[in-house]
Short mmCIF file of C-alpha atoms (C1' of nucleotides) in Angstrom, two decimals:
data_model
loop_
_atom_site.label_atom_id
_atom_site.label_comp_id
_atom_site.label_asym_id
_atom_site.label_seq_id
_atom_site.Cartn_x
_atom_site.Cartn_y
_atom_site.Cartn_z
CA MET A 463 17.37 -19.80 -15.49
CA ASP A 464 14.60 -18.79 -18.45
CA ASN A 465 11.66 -20.02 -16.09
CA ARG A 466 12.98 -17.70 -13.44
CA GLN A 467 12.74 -14.65 -15.74
CA GLN A 468 9.53 -15.90 -17.02
CA LEU A 469 8.09 -16.44 -13.40
CA LEU A 470 9.21 -12.49 -12.89
CA ASP A 471 7.71 -11.45 -16.06
CA SER A 472 4.50 -13.28 -14.92
CA ALA A 473 4.51 -12.04 -11.63
CA LEU A 474 4.94 -8.31 -12.88
CA ALA A 475 2.08 -8.57 -15.44
CA LEU A 476 -0.52 -9.98 -12.72
CA PHE A 477 0.71 -7.85 -9.72
CA SER A 478 0.30 -4.60 -11.93
CA GLN A 479 -2.98 -5.63 -13.26
CA ARG A 480 -4.66 -6.78 -9.96
CA GLY A 481 -2.23 -6.15 -7.34
CA TYR A 482 -0.10 -8.19 -5.02
CA ASP A 483 -2.58 -9.60 -2.67
CA ALA A 484 -5.20 -10.42 -5.03
CA VAL A 485 -2.73 -12.48 -7.18
CA GLY A 486 -2.04 -16.14 -5.98
CA VAL A 487 1.14 -18.09 -6.82
CA ARG A 488 -1.00 -20.63 -8.60
CA GLU A 489 -2.11 -17.99 -11.13
CA ILE A 490 1.77 -16.93 -11.47
CA VAL A 491 3.12 -20.22 -12.35
CA GLU A 492 0.09 -21.35 -14.56
CA ALA A 493 0.68 -18.39 -16.79
CA VAL A 494 4.40 -19.38 -17.38
CA GLY A 495 3.10 -23.07 -17.69
CA VAL A 496 5.15 -24.41 -14.82
CA THR A 497 4.20 -25.71 -11.36
CA LYS A 498 4.67 -24.17 -7.78
CA PRO A 499 7.76 -26.11 -6.80
CA THR A 500 9.44 -24.55 -9.79
CA LEU A 501 8.69 -20.97 -8.37
CA TYR A 502 9.89 -22.15 -5.01
CA HIS A 503 13.20 -23.51 -6.23
CA TYR A 504 13.91 -19.91 -7.60
CA PHE A 505 12.57 -18.03 -4.61
CA ASP A 506 11.86 -18.71 -0.96
CA SER A 507 8.35 -17.28 -0.82
CA LYS A 508 5.72 -15.21 -2.66
CA ARG A 509 7.46 -12.19 -0.75
CA GLY A 510 10.67 -13.31 -1.83
CA LEU A 511 9.68 -13.40 -5.32
CA LEU A 512 8.44 -9.80 -5.19
CA ASP A 513 11.47 -8.49 -3.69
CA ALA A 514 13.30 -10.15 -6.55
CA LEU A 515 11.05 -8.54 -8.88
CA LEU A 516 11.58 -5.16 -7.23
CA GLN A 517 15.16 -5.51 -7.38
CA ARG A 518 15.32 -6.27 -11.14
CA GLU A 519 12.98 -3.64 -12.15
CA SER A 520 13.85 -0.58 -10.20
CA GLY A 521 17.56 -0.96 -11.42
CA HIS A 522 16.60 0.36 -14.74
CA LEU A 523 14.44 3.20 -13.31
CA LEU A 524 17.31 4.28 -10.76
CA THR A 525 20.13 4.44 -13.30
CA GLU A 526 18.08 6.51 -15.65
CA VAL A 527 16.96 9.09 -12.92
CA LEU A 528 20.41 9.09 -11.65
CA GLN A 529 21.83 9.90 -14.79
CA ALA A 530 19.33 12.89 -15.33
CA ALA A 531 19.62 14.14 -11.93
CA VAL A 532 22.90 15.85 -12.35
CA TYR A 533 22.70 19.50 -11.27
CA HIS A 534 25.17 22.12 -12.87
CA GLY A 535 23.54 25.29 -12.02
CA ASP A 536 20.65 25.14 -14.14
CA LEU A 537 17.64 23.86 -12.14
CA VAL A 538 15.00 24.15 -14.99
CA LEU A 539 17.31 21.94 -17.19
CA THR A 540 17.90 19.38 -14.41
CA LEU A 541 14.23 19.09 -13.56
CA GLU A 542 13.16 18.67 -17.19
CA ASN A 543 15.72 15.74 -17.58
CA ILE A 544 14.48 14.22 -14.60
CA VAL A 545 10.86 14.65 -15.66
CA ARG A 546 11.73 13.28 -18.98
CA ALA A 547 13.32 10.38 -17.36
CA TYR A 548 10.40 9.38 -15.24
CA PHE A 549 7.89 9.94 -18.39
CA ARG A 550 10.56 7.60 -20.27
CA ILE A 551 10.26 4.84 -17.81
CA ALA A 552 6.42 5.20 -17.28
CA GLN A 553 6.15 4.54 -21.14
CA LYS A 554 8.86 2.03 -21.37
CA ALA A 555 8.09 0.10 -18.43
CA SER A 556 4.74 0.98 -17.68
CA ALA A 557 3.59 -2.17 -15.80
CA TYR A 558 6.33 -1.77 -13.31
CA TYR A 559 5.64 1.99 -12.97
CA ARG A 560 1.90 1.23 -12.26
CA MET A 561 2.93 -1.39 -9.60
CA GLN A 562 5.51 0.86 -7.98
CA LEU A 563 2.83 3.65 -7.81
CA THR A 564 0.34 1.18 -6.60
CA MET A 565 2.74 0.04 -3.69
CA TYR A 566 3.79 3.28 -2.65
CA PHE A 567 0.29 4.21 -2.00
CA SER A 568 -0.51 0.78 -0.48
CA PRO A 569 -1.20 0.81 3.57
CA PRO A 570 2.05 1.32 5.60
CA GLU A 571 1.54 -2.34 7.05
CA SER A 572 0.87 -3.94 3.66
CA GLU A 573 3.55 -6.13 2.13
CA GLY A 574 3.56 -4.20 -1.01
CA ASN A 575 4.27 -0.81 0.80
CA GLN A 576 7.12 -2.37 2.88
CA ALA A 577 8.77 -4.20 0.16
CA ILE A 578 8.71 -0.94 -2.09
CA ARG A 579 9.72 1.54 0.51
CA PRO A 580 13.75 1.35 0.01
CA PHE A 581 13.26 1.80 -3.59
CA THR A 582 10.94 4.96 -3.41
CA THR A 583 13.06 6.13 -0.64
CA GLN A 584 16.12 6.01 -2.77
CA GLN A 585 14.18 7.79 -5.57
CA ARG A 586 12.89 10.63 -3.36
CA GLU A 587 16.67 11.10 -2.00
CA ILE A 588 17.90 11.60 -5.44
CA LEU A 589 15.46 14.30 -6.13
CA GLU A 590 15.92 16.04 -2.66
CA ASP A 591 19.67 16.16 -3.32
CA VAL A 592 19.01 18.16 -6.58
CA PHE A 593 16.85 20.80 -4.44
CA ILE A 594 19.62 20.78 -1.47
CA ARG A 595 22.49 21.66 -4.30
CA ALA A 596 20.04 24.04 -6.00
CA ALA A 597 19.64 25.88 -2.78
CA GLU A 598 23.44 26.74 -2.90
CA ASP A 599 22.79 28.92 -5.84
CA HIS A 600 19.19 29.82 -4.82
CA GLY A 601 19.05 30.63 -1.12
CA ASN A 602 15.27 30.98 -0.98
CA LEU A 603 14.82 27.40 -1.85
CA ARG A 604 16.69 26.13 1.41
CA GLY A 605 15.04 24.01 4.15
CA ARG A 606 12.07 23.04 1.69
CA HIS A 607 13.94 20.36 -0.23
CA SER A 608 11.43 17.85 1.15
CA ARG A 609 8.48 19.48 0.23
CA TYR A 610 10.03 20.43 -3.27
CA ALA A 611 10.63 16.89 -3.96
CA ALA A 612 7.50 15.40 -2.92
CA GLY A 613 5.58 18.13 -4.83
CA LEU A 614 7.36 17.41 -7.99
CA LEU A 615 7.13 13.67 -7.70
CA GLY A 616 3.55 14.48 -6.79
CA VAL A 617 2.72 16.22 -10.16
CA VAL A 618 4.61 13.79 -12.34
CA ASN A 619 2.91 11.07 -10.98
CA ALA A 620 -0.27 12.84 -11.43
CA THR A 621 0.36 13.57 -14.80
CA ILE A 622 1.60 9.58 -15.44
CA GLY A 623 -1.60 8.82 -13.91
CA LEU A 624 -3.38 10.98 -16.67
CA TYR A 625 -1.19 9.28 -19.39
CA PHE A 626 -2.12 5.75 -17.76
CA ASN A 627 -5.77 6.72 -18.44
CA ASP A 628 -5.15 7.76 -21.96
CA ALA A 629 -5.95 11.39 -21.11
CA LEU A 630 -2.46 12.63 -22.14
CA ALA A 631 0.56 11.99 -24.15
CA LEU A 632 3.75 12.24 -22.53
CA ASN A 633 5.67 14.34 -25.09
CA GLU A 634 8.16 17.13 -24.78
CA GLU A 635 5.57 19.72 -24.45
CA ILE A 636 4.41 18.22 -21.22
CA VAL A 637 7.57 17.75 -19.88
CA TYR A 638 7.98 21.81 -20.64
CA GLN A 639 4.81 22.65 -19.02
CA VAL A 640 5.15 20.52 -15.99
CA VAL A 641 8.50 21.75 -15.09
CA HIS A 642 7.61 25.26 -16.16
CA GLN A 643 4.58 25.28 -13.91
CA PHE A 644 6.51 23.93 -10.87
CA MET A 645 9.12 26.55 -11.48
CA TYR A 646 7.21 29.83 -12.43
CA GLY A 647 3.59 28.91 -11.82
CA ILE A 648 0.26 28.62 -13.62
CA PHE A 649 0.12 31.76 -15.47
CA SER A 650 3.23 31.45 -17.62
CA MET B 1267 -28.38 -0.97 13.99
CA ASP B 1268 -25.26 -0.38 16.10
CA ASN B 1269 -23.59 -3.59 14.99
CA ARG B 1270 -23.86 -2.06 11.33
CA GLN B 1271 -21.94 1.09 12.19
CA GLN B 1272 -19.35 -0.85 14.21
CA LEU B 1273 -18.56 -3.28 11.25
CA LEU B 1274 -18.23 -0.37 9.00
CA ASP B 1275 -15.93 1.37 11.61
CA SER B 1276 -14.02 -1.99 12.00
CA ALA B 1277 -13.69 -2.18 8.08
CA LEU B 1278 -12.41 1.19 7.62
CA ALA B 1279 -9.80 0.57 10.24
CA LEU B 1280 -8.55 -2.51 8.98
CA PHE B 1281 -8.93 -1.70 5.28
CA SER B 1282 -6.90 1.49 5.58
CA GLN B 1283 -4.29 -0.28 7.53
CA ARG B 1284 -3.71 -3.18 5.77
CA GLY B 1285 -5.79 -2.96 2.50
CA TYR B 1286 -8.79 -4.44 1.31
CA ASP B 1287 -7.34 -7.72 -0.12
CA ALA B 1288 -5.30 -8.49 2.63
CA VAL B 1289 -8.29 -8.04 5.49
CA GLY B 1290 -10.76 -11.07 5.63
CA VAL B 1291 -14.32 -10.80 6.98
CA ARG B 1292 -13.38 -12.91 9.79
CA GLU B 1293 -11.07 -10.38 11.09
CA ILE B 1294 -13.69 -7.49 10.62
CA VAL B 1295 -16.29 -9.36 12.71
CA GLU B 1296 -13.86 -10.33 15.26
CA ALA B 1297 -12.90 -7.01 15.96
CA VAL B 1298 -16.55 -5.91 16.68
CA GLY B 1299 -17.03 -9.11 18.65
CA VAL B 1300 -19.91 -10.53 16.39
CA THR B 1301 -19.87 -13.24 13.81
CA LYS B 1302 -20.21 -13.44 10.01
CA PRO B 1303 -23.73 -13.97 9.54
CA THR B 1304 -24.26 -10.78 11.37
CA LEU B 1305 -22.14 -8.92 8.69
CA TYR B 1306 -23.87 -10.63 5.88
CA HIS B 1307 -27.24 -9.68 7.36
CA TYR B 1308 -26.31 -5.98 6.77
CA PHE B 1309 -24.15 -6.36 3.61
CA ASP B 1310 -24.39 -8.52 0.69
CA SER B 1311 -20.83 -9.39 0.47
CA LYS B 1312 -17.43 -8.00 1.37
CA ARG B 1313 -17.60 -5.83 -1.63
CA GLY B 1314 -21.22 -4.55 -0.57
CA LEU B 1315 -19.48 -3.66 2.61
CA LEU B 1316 -16.84 -1.79 0.92
CA ASP B 1317 -19.32 0.12 -1.18
CA ALA B 1318 -21.46 0.89 1.74
CA LEU B 1319 -18.45 2.11 3.78
CA LEU B 1320 -17.30 4.30 0.66
CA GLN B 1321 -20.67 5.74 0.35
CA ARG B 1322 -20.78 6.76 4.12
CA GLU B 1323 -17.28 8.33 4.14
CA SER B 1324 -17.26 10.07 0.93
CA GLY B 1325 -20.30 11.88 1.91
CA HIS B 1326 -18.29 14.11 4.25
CA LEU B 1327 -15.54 14.55 1.91
CA LEU B 1328 -17.67 15.72 -0.81
CA THR B 1329 -19.69 18.28 0.95
CA GLU B 1330 -16.49 19.72 2.37
CA VAL B 1331 -14.87 20.24 -1.07
CA LEU B 1332 -18.06 21.23 -2.75
CA GLN B 1333 -18.33 24.11 -0.15
CA ALA B 1334 -14.74 25.19 -0.62
CA ALA B 1335 -14.98 24.90 -4.42
CA VAL B 1336 -17.07 28.10 -5.06
CA TYR B 1337 -15.33 30.28 -7.80
CA HIS B 1338 -16.41 34.16 -7.54
CA GLY B 1339 -13.34 35.61 -9.57
CA ASP B 1340 -10.45 34.95 -7.20
CA LEU B 1341 -8.74 31.89 -8.15
CA VAL B 1342 -6.11 32.05 -5.56
CA LEU B 1343 -8.74 32.18 -2.73
CA THR B 1344 -10.82 29.31 -4.12
CA LEU B 1345 -7.70 27.05 -4.37
CA GLU B 1346 -6.65 28.01 -0.89
CA ASN B 1347 -10.18 27.12 0.32
CA ILE B 1348 -10.11 23.75 -1.39
CA VAL B 1349 -6.54 22.88 -0.29
CA ARG B 1350 -7.65 23.81 3.25
CA ALA B 1351 -10.44 21.43 3.06
CA TYR B 1352 -8.49 18.50 1.67
CA PHE B 1353 -6.09 19.07 4.86
CA ARG B 1354 -9.06 19.37 7.16
CA ILE B 1355 -10.30 16.05 5.72
CA ALA B 1356 -7.02 14.41 5.94
CA GLN B 1357 -6.52 15.31 9.44
CA LYS B 1358 -10.10 14.62 10.47
CA ALA B 1359 -10.70 11.45 8.71
CA SER B 1360 -7.28 10.30 8.25
CA ALA B 1361 -8.17 6.47 8.15
CA TYR B 1362 -10.74 7.17 5.23
CA TYR B 1363 -8.38 9.63 3.34
CA ARG B 1364 -5.72 7.02 3.38
CA MET B 1365 -7.79 4.32 2.18
CA GLN B 1366 -9.09 6.45 -0.67
CA LEU B 1367 -5.71 7.38 -1.70
CA THR B 1368 -4.49 3.64 -1.65
CA MET B 1369 -7.54 2.69 -3.73
CA TYR B 1370 -7.24 5.55 -6.01
CA PHE B 1371 -3.60 4.18 -6.83
CA SER B 1372 -4.72 0.43 -6.78
CA PRO B 1373 -4.69 -1.40 -9.89
CA PRO B 1374 -7.54 -0.68 -12.38
CA GLU B 1375 -8.71 -4.25 -12.30
CA SER B 1376 -8.61 -4.37 -8.54
CA GLU B 1377 -11.70 -4.29 -6.67
CA GLY B 1378 -10.67 -1.62 -4.59
CA ASN B 1379 -9.97 0.72 -7.56
CA GLN B 1380 -13.04 -0.15 -8.94
CA ALA B 1381 -15.09 0.66 -6.11
CA ILE B 1382 -13.67 4.07 -5.56
CA ARG B 1383 -13.65 5.32 -8.91
CA PRO B 1384 -17.18 6.77 -8.94
CA PHE B 1385 -16.23 8.91 -5.85
CA THR B 1386 -12.56 10.05 -7.08
CA THR B 1387 -14.22 11.24 -10.45
CA GLN B 1388 -16.67 13.26 -8.64
CA GLN B 1389 -14.02 14.83 -6.66
CA ARG B 1390 -11.92 15.61 -9.79
CA GLU B 1391 -14.77 17.05 -11.64
CA ILE B 1392 -15.29 19.48 -8.96
CA LEU B 1393 -11.77 20.66 -9.37
CA GLU B 1394 -11.97 20.54 -13.27
CA ASP B 1395 -15.15 22.82 -12.97
CA VAL B 1396 -13.01 25.42 -11.01
CA PHE B 1397 -10.68 25.49 -13.56
CA ILE B 1398 -13.08 25.68 -16.40
CA ARG B 1399 -14.99 28.60 -14.67
CA ALA B 1400 -11.61 30.50 -13.92
CA ALA B 1401 -10.87 30.25 -17.50
CA GLU B 1402 -13.49 32.64 -18.39
CA ASP B 1403 -11.38 35.25 -16.49
CA HIS B 1404 -8.13 34.09 -17.42
CA GLY B 1405 -8.06 32.98 -20.93
CA ASN B 1406 -4.55 31.22 -20.93
CA LEU B 1407 -5.72 28.49 -18.74
CA ARG B 1408 -8.34 27.45 -21.25
CA GLY B 1409 -8.19 23.74 -22.35
CA ARG B 1410 -5.75 22.87 -19.71
CA HIS B 1411 -8.38 22.09 -16.83
CA SER B 1412 -7.66 18.27 -16.68
CA ARG B 1413 -3.88 18.75 -16.19
CA TYR B 1414 -4.44 21.56 -13.66
CA ALA B 1415 -7.00 19.57 -11.58
CA ALA B 1416 -4.71 16.49 -11.61
CA GLY B 1417 -1.71 18.65 -11.14
CA LEU B 1418 -3.02 20.37 -7.96
CA LEU B 1419 -4.48 17.26 -6.74
CA GLY B 1420 -0.99 15.64 -7.23
CA VAL B 1421 0.69 17.97 -5.05
CA VAL B 1422 -2.00 18.32 -2.24
CA ASN B 1423 -1.77 14.36 -2.13
CA ALA B 1424 1.88 14.36 -2.15
CA THR B 1425 1.67 17.11 0.76
CA ILE B 1426 -0.93 14.94 2.64
CA GLY B 1427 1.61 11.87 2.11
CA LEU B 1428 4.38 13.82 3.99
CA TYR B 1429 1.92 14.66 6.64
CA PHE B 1430 0.91 10.82 7.01
CA ASN B 1431 4.59 10.13 7.20
CA ASP B 1432 5.18 12.93 10.23
CA ALA B 1433 7.40 14.65 7.74
CA LEU B 1434 4.76 17.84 8.04
CA ALA B 1435 2.19 19.60 9.79
CA LEU B 1436 -0.89 20.54 7.76
CA ASN B 1437 -1.09 24.21 8.63
CA GLU B 1438 -2.07 27.50 7.33
CA GLU B 1439 1.52 28.11 6.14
CA ILE B 1440 1.37 24.86 3.93
CA VAL B 1441 -1.83 25.82 2.66
CA TYR B 1442 -0.49 29.16 1.39
CA GLN B 1443 2.89 27.55 0.05
CA VAL B 1444 1.13 24.90 -1.84
CA VAL B 1445 -1.22 27.27 -3.46
CA HIS B 1446 1.29 29.89 -4.18
CA GLN B 1447 3.67 27.54 -5.71
CA PHE B 1448 0.97 26.28 -7.91
CA MET B 1449 -0.09 29.83 -9.11
CA TYR B 1450 3.36 31.55 -9.10
CA GLY B 1451 5.98 28.95 -9.04
CA ILE B 1452 9.03 27.98 -6.86
CA PHE B 1453 10.86 31.22 -6.45
CA SER B 1454 7.99 33.21 -4.90
"C1'" DA C 1319 28.81 -43.81 -18.90
"C1'" DT C 1320 28.47 -42.10 -14.35
"C1'" DG C 1321 27.42 -39.42 -10.71
"C1'" DA C 1322 26.22 -35.38 -8.63
"C1'" DT C 1323 23.51 -31.55 -8.73
"C1'" DA C 1324 20.09 -28.39 -10.49
"C1'" DA C 1325 15.32 -28.29 -12.24
"C1'" DT C 1326 10.73 -29.70 -12.50
"C1'" DA C 1327 6.32 -32.68 -11.46
"C1'" DT C 1328 2.66 -35.05 -8.70
"C1'" DA C 1329 0.21 -34.82 -4.98
"C1'" DC C 1330 -0.54 -33.38 -0.73
"C1'" DC C 1331 -0.55 -30.15 3.83
"C1'" DG C 1332 -3.00 -27.14 7.39
"C1'" DA C 1333 -5.19 -22.71 7.21
"C1'" DT C 1334 -7.92 -19.21 5.49
"C1'" DC C 1335 -10.86 -17.23 2.14
"C1'" DG C 1336 -15.88 -15.79 1.10
"C1'" DG C 1337 -20.27 -17.28 2.08
"C1'" DT C 1338 -24.56 -19.68 3.78
"C1'" DA C 1339 -28.20 -23.32 5.97
"C1'" DT C 1340 -30.21 -23.61 9.89
"C1'" DA C 1341 -31.37 -22.66 14.43
"C1'" DT C 1342 -31.90 -19.45 18.41
"C1'" DT C 1343 -32.33 -15.48 20.43
"C1'" DT C 1344 -33.99 -10.53 20.69
"C1'" DT C 1345 -37.11 -6.83 19.73
"C1'" DG C 1346 -40.97 -4.37 18.76
"C1'" DT C 1347 -46.49 -4.66 17.85
"C1'" DC C 1348 -50.84 -5.68 18.82
"C1'" DG D 701 -48.58 -12.50 26.72
"C1'" DA D 702 -48.63 -13.93 21.84
"C1'" DC D 703 -46.64 -13.54 17.38
"C1'" DA D 704 -43.92 -11.89 13.53
"C1'" DA D 705 -39.78 -10.00 12.10
"C1'" DA D 706 -35.18 -8.72 12.85
"C1'" DA D 707 -30.82 -9.91 14.60
"C1'" DT D 708 -27.58 -12.99 15.95
"C1'" DA D 709 -25.18 -17.48 16.62
"C1'" DT D 710 -23.43 -22.56 15.35
"C1'" DA D 711 -21.83 -25.09 12.34
"C1'" DC D 712 -20.53 -25.82 8.30
"C1'" DC D 713 -19.34 -25.44 2.65
"C1'" DG D 714 -16.13 -25.69 -1.43
"C1'" DA D 715 -12.51 -23.37 -3.13
"C1'" DT D 716 -8.26 -21.22 -2.63
"C1'" DC D 717 -4.25 -19.66 0.04
"C1'" DG D 718 1.06 -20.13 0.66
"C1'" DG D 719 3.91 -23.63 1.03
"C1'" DT D 720 6.32 -28.49 0.79
"C1'" DA D 721 7.66 -33.87 1.02
"C1'" DT D 722 8.90 -36.89 -2.28
"C1'" DA D 723 10.00 -38.43 -6.71
"C1'" DT D 724 11.49 -37.67 -11.27
"C1'" DT D 725 13.92 -35.79 -15.19
"C1'" DA D 726 17.58 -32.71 -17.37
"C1'" DT D 727 22.13 -30.95 -17.27
"C1'" DC D 728 26.94 -31.25 -17.03
"C1'" DA D 729 31.32 -32.26 -15.36
"C1'" DT D 730 34.25 -35.86 -15.10
#
DNA sequence: ATGATAATATACCGATCGGTATATTTTGTC
DNA sequence: GACAAAATATACCGATCGGTATATTATCAT
């Protein structure tokens, strides 16, 4: 079963560097030092390999975000925990996060986008739930949970983008600033 | 010269729907009803076609954003103008904006990302300049222009993403809400 | 030790990839 | 109308694509 994991690792590295479409199965197997039938022994197809990869990798992200996204009345605290979780994953599993980001913004009819959609949907729903629950305490949030979830994820991903381009370090200060601006605006 | 424009149109439609890598030149020329040598008469290569396409399309976006990004002391007003400009383009040139978004988040070593980078860099710089000039009036903004520019673009693109998924209409109200939250936070 | 099964390799498939050599047609100029 | 140049087509190139038929080697339970 070791080759199976190595194939997933190889696919992750290559997909995140150059993209799903631009990487051939030949390259994936050569990086591991095996041949194509080995890959097709473990996976039905290139797409099946991608699905298995997303399954394996998104698990970590989901558990971390789910742990962080418990709301007990303090929205700022909850959002800080969520942003911290995202930053942690972007650092710890940077190859995967890069790839997820790429596939999320891939064209709707591309294989990459279709493969990632269920996982990103799940992640968005977790965030939306936080804002829905928070709206029970803060009525003026009501009905805007989609926009808030998308907006927070937008700044989080933009910030992670800066980190990926070495323009930023993802430290506690940035967590505070991102959440604080989201909650209280730019001047605070 | 009509075929040249039609080829660019065809490439734009296909690239934005399924992605640069997944679309072959064969498909592009067939959609126009010509043959490959016609394409290679006007462009050096598939990559050259992409470059010409980005050149043609990004012009419109840049002029609109540049017009909107004049700062005369009222940051809220300027940001509203910028956001309005982005929303207008996302609606008027949706295929191109989809494609630009895709390529911006494509892997750094992919052709798509390398081709789009100069244009998105230009756009980011316009936004950064606004925050730099605004910092002359509001000292507490100083030194954070990169993060602010990235953050605003992040929420703008996240909002446009909702629009692309039919979860939102890009009207005046959303312009106001996006800028207002950016400036004053979530509770306002 | 044997027999079944899982894991891997060799060598190939047809299709498509980006790109082009060559020939023909269209266009505009004198 | 002749001629050059631009525009387009036919027919092809080698390389790579995702995928597989078949054979061989490891693994492991009996």
